[in-house]
Short mmCIF file of N, CA and C in Angstrom, two decimals:
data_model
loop_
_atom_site.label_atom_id
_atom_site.label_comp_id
_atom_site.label_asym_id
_atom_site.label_seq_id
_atom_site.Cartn_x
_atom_site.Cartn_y
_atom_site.Cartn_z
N UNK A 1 -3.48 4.73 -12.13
CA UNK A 1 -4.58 5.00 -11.25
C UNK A 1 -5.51 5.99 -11.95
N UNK A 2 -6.92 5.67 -11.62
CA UNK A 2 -7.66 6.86 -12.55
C UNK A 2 -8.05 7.80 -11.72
N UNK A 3 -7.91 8.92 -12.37
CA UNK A 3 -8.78 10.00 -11.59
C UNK A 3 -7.76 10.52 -10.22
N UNK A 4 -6.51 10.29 -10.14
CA UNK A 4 -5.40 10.60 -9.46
C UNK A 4 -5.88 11.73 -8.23
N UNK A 5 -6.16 12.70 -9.33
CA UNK A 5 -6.54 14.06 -8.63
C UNK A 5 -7.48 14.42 -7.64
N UNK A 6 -8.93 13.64 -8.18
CA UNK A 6 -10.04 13.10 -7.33
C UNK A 6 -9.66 12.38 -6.26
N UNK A 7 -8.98 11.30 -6.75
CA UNK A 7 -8.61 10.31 -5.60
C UNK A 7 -7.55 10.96 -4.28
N UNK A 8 -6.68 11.73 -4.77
CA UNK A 8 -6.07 12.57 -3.71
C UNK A 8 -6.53 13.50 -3.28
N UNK A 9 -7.60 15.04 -4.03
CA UNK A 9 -8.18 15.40 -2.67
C UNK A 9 -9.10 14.54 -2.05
N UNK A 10 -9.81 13.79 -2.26
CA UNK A 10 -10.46 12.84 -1.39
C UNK A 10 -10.19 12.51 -0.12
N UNK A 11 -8.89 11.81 -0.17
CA UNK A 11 -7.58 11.17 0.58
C UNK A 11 -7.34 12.03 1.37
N UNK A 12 -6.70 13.43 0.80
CA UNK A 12 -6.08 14.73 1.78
C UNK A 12 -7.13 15.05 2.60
N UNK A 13 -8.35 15.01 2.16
CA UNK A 13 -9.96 15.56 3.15
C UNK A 13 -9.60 14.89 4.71
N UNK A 14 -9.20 13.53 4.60
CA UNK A 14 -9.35 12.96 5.96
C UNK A 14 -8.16 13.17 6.49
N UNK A 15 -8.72 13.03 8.09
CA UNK A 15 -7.31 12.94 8.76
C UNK A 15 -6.62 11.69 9.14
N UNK A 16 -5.28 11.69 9.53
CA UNK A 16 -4.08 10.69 9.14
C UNK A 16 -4.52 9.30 9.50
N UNK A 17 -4.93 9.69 10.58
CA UNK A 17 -5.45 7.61 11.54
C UNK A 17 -6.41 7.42 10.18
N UNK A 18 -7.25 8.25 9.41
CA UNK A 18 -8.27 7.57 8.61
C UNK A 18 -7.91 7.33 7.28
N UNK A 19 -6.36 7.96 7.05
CA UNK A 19 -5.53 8.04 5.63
C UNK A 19 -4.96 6.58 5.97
N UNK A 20 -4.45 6.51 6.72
CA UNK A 20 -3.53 5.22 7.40
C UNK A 20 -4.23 4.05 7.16
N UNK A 21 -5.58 3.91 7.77
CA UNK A 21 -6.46 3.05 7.75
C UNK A 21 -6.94 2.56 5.92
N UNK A 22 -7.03 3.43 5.14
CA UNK A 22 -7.09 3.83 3.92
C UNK A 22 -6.12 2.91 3.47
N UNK A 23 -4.86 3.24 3.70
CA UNK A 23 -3.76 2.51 3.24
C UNK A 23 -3.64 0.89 3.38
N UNK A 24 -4.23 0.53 4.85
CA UNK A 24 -4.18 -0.55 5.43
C UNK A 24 -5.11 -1.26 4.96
N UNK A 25 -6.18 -0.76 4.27
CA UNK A 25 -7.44 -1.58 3.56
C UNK A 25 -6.39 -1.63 2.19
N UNK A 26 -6.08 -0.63 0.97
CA UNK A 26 -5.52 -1.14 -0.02
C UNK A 26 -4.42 -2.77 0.34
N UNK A 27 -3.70 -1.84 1.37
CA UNK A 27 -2.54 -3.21 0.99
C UNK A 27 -3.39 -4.66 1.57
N UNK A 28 -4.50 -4.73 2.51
CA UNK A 28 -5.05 -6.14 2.37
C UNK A 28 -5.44 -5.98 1.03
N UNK A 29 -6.27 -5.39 0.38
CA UNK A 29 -6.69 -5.57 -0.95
C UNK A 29 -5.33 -6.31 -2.05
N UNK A 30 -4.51 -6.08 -1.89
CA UNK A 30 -3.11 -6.20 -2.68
C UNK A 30 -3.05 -8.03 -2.24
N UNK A 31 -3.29 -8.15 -0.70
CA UNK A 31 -2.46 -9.45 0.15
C UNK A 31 -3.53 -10.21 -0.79
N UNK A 32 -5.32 -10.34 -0.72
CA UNK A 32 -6.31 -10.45 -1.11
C UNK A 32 -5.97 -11.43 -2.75
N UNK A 33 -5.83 -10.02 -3.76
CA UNK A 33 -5.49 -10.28 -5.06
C UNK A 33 -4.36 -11.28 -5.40
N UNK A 34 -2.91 -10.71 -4.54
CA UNK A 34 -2.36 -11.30 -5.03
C UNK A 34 -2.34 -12.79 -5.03
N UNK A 35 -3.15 -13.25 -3.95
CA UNK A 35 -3.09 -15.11 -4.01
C UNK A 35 -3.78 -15.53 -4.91
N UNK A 36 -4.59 -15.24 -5.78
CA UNK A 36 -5.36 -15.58 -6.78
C UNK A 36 -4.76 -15.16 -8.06
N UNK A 37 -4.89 -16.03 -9.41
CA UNK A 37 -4.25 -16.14 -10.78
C UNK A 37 -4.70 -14.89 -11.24
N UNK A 38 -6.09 -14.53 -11.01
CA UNK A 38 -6.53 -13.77 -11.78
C UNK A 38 -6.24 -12.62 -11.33
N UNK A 39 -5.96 -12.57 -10.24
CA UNK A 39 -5.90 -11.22 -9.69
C UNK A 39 -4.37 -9.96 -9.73
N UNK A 40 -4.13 -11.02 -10.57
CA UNK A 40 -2.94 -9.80 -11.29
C UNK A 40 -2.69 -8.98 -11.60
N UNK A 41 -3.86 -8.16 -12.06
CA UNK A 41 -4.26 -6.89 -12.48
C UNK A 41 -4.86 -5.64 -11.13
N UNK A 42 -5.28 -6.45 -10.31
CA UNK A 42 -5.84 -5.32 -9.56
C UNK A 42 -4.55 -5.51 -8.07
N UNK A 43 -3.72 -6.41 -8.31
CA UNK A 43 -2.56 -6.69 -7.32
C UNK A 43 -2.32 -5.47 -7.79
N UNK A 44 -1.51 -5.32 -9.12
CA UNK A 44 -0.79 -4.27 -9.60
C UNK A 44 -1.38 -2.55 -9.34
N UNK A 45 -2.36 -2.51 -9.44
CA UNK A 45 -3.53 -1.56 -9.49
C UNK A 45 -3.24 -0.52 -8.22
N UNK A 46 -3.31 -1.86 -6.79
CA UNK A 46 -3.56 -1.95 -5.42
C UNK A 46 -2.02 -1.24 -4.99
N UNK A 47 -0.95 -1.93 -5.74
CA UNK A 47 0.54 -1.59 -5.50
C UNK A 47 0.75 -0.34 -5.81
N UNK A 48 0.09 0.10 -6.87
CA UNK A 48 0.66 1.59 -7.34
C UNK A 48 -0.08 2.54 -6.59
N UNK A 49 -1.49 2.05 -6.26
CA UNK A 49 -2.49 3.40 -5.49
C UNK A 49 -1.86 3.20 -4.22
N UNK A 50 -1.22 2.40 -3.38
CA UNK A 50 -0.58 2.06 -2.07
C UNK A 50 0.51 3.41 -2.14
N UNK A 51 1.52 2.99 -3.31
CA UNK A 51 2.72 4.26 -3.01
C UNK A 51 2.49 5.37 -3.30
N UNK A 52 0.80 5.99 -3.90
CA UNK A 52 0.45 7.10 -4.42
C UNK A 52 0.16 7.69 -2.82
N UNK A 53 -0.62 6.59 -2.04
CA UNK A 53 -1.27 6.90 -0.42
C UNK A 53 0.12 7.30 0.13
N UNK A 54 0.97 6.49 0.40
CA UNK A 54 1.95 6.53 1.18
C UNK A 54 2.71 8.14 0.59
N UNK A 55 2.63 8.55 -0.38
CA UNK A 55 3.39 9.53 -1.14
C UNK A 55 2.09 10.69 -0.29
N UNK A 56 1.13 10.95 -0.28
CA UNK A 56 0.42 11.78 -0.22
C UNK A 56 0.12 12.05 1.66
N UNK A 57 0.67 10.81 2.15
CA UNK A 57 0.88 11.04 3.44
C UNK A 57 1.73 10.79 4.41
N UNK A 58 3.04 10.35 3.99
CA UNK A 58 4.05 11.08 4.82
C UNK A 58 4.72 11.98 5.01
N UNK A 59 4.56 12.74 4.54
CA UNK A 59 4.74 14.20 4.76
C UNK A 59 3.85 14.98 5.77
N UNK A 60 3.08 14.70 6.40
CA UNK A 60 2.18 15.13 7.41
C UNK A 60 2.20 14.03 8.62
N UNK A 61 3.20 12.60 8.65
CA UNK A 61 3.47 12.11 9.70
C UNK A 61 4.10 12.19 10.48
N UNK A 62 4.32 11.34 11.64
CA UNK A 62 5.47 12.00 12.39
C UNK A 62 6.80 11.24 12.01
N UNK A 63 8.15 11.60 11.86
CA UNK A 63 8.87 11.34 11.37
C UNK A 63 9.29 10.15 11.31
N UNK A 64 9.27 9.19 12.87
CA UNK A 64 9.41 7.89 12.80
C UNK A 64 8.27 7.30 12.09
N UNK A 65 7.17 7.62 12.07
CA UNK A 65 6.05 6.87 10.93
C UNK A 65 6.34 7.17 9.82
N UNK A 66 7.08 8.25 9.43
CA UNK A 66 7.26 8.92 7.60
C UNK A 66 8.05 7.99 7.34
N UNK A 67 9.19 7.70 7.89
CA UNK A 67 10.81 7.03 7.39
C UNK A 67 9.96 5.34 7.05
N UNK A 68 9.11 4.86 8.19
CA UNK A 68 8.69 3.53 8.00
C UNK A 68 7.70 3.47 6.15
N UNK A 69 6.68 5.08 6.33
CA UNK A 69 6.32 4.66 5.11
C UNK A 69 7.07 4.63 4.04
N UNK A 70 7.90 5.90 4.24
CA UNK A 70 8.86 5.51 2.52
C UNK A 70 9.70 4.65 2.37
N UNK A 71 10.47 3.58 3.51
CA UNK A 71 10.93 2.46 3.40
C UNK A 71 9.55 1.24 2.89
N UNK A 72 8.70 1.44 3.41
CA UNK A 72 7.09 0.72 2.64
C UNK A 72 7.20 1.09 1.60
N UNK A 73 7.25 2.40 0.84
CA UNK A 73 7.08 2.81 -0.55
C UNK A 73 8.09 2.14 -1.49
N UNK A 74 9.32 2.04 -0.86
CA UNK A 74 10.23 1.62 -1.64
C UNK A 74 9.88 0.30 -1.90
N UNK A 75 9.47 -0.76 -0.94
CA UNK A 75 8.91 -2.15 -1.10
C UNK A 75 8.21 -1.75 -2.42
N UNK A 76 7.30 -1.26 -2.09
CA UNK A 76 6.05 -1.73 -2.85
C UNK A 76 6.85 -0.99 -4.58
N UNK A 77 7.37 -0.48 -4.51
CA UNK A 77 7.96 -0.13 -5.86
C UNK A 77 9.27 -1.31 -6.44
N UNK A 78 9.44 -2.18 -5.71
CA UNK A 78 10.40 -2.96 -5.95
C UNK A 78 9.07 -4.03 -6.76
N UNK A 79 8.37 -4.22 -5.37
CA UNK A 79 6.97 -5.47 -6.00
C UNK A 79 6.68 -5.21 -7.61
N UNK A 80 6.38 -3.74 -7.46
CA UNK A 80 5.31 -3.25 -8.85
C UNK A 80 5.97 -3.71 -10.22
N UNK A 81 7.53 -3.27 -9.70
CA UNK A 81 8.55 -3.73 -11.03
C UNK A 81 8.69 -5.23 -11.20
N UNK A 82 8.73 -6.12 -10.05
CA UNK A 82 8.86 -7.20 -10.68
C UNK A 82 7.67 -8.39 -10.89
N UNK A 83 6.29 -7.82 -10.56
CA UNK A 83 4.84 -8.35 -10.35
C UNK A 83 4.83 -9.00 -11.98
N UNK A 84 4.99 -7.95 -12.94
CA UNK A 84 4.48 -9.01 -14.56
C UNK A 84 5.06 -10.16 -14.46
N UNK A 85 6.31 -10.71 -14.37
CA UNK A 85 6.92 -12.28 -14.13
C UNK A 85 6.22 -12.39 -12.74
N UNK A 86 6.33 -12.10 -11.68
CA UNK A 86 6.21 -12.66 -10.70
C UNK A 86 4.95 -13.12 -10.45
N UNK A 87 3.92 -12.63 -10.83
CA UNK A 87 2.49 -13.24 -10.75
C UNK A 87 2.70 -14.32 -11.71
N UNK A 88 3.01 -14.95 -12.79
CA UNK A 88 3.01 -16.15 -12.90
C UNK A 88 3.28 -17.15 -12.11
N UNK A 89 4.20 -17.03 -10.79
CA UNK A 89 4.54 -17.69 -10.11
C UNK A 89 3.64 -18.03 -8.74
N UNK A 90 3.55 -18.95 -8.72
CA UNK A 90 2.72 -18.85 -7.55
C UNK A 90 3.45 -18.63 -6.01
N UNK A 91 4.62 -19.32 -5.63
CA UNK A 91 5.33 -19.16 -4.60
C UNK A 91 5.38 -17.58 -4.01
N UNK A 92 5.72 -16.54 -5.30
CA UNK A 92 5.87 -15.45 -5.12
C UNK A 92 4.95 -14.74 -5.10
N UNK A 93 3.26 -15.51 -5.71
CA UNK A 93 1.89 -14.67 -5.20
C UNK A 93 2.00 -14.79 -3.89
N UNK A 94 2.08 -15.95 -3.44
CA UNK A 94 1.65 -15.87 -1.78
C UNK A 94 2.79 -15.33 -0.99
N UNK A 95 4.10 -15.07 -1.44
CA UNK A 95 4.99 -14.43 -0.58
C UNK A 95 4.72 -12.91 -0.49
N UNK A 96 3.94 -11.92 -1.71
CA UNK A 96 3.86 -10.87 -1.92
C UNK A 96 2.04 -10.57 -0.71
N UNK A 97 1.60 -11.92 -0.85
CA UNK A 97 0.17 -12.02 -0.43
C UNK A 97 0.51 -11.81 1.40
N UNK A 98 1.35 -12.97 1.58
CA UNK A 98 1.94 -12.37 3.15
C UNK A 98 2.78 -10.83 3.70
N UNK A 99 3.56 -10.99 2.91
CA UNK A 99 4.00 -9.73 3.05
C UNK A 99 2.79 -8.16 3.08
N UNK A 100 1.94 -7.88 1.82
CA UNK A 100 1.10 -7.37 1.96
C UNK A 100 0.59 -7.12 3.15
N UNK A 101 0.12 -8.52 3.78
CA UNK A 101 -1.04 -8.35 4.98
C UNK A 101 0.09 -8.07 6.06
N UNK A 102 1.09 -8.10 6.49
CA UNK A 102 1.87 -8.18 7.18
C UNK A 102 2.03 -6.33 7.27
N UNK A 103 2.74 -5.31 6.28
CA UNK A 103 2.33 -4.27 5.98
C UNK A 103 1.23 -3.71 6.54
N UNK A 104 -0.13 -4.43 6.00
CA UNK A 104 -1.13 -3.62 6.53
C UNK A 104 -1.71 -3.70 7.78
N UNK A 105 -1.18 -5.04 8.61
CA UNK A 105 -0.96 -4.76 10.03
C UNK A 105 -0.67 -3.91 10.62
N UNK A 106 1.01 -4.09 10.35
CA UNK A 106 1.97 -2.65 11.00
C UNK A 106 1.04 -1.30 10.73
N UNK A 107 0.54 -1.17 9.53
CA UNK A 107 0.33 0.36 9.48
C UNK A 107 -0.69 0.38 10.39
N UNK A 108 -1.18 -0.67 10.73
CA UNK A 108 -3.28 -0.79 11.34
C UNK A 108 -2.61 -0.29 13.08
N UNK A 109 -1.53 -1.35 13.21
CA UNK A 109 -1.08 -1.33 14.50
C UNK A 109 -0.58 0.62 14.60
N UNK A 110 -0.33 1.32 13.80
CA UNK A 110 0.15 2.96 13.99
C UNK A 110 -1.37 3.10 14.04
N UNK A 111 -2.34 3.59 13.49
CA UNK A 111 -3.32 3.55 13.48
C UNK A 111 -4.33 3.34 15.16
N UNK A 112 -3.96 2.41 15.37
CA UNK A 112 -4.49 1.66 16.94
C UNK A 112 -3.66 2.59 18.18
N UNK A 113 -2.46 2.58 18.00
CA UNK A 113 -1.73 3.62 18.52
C UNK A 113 -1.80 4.92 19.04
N UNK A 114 -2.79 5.28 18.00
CA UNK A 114 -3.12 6.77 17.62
C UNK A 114 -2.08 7.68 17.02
N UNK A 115 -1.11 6.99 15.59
CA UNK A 115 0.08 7.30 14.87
C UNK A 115 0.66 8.02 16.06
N UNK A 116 1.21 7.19 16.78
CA UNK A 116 2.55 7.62 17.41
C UNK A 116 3.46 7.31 16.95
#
């Protein structure tokens, strides 16, 4: 990710429903990329700035939302490792492509909630 530092106080500036929301736009961005050949590169991109978000804000959630993101984090760190083979495949673009949007539901749905 470039500019890490930038990109996290940025991130920390807002508050959580708008960090959340943040998150919930990357991982469509991820669902987005990954169905397309080309988009292999910014799938990967999307996966790593996702667990950088999730890293930078559960620690200020409430605990049943923290445990859901770092069980999310762990996903998306399983994806990241096996994305170089797996984007050749197409079955597994669009399984990573559902899953994604599926993710950024749930988090949209905490979000709608008002992170309860």
């Amino acid at each position: 990710m470039k500019n890490r530092e930038r990109i996290q106080a940025r991130y920390l500036s807002d508050a959580l429903p708008l960090r959340l929301a943040g998150l919930a736009a990357d991982l469509g961005r991820v669902a987005s990329s990954a169905r397309h050949e080309t988009g292999g590169a910014a799938a990967a991109a999307m996966l790593e700035e996702s667990q950088y978000l999730i890293e930078w804000t559960a620690a200020e959630a409430p605990i049943e939302l923290a445990a859901e993101l770092v069980d999310l984090q762990a996903l998306l760190a399983l994806w990241r490792r096996a994305w170089p083979e797996a984007q050749q495949i197409p079955l597994l673009r669009s399984l990573l492509a559902a899953q994604a949007k599926q993710w950024a539901d749930q988090v949209m749905r905490h979000v709608a909630e008002d992170v309860r």
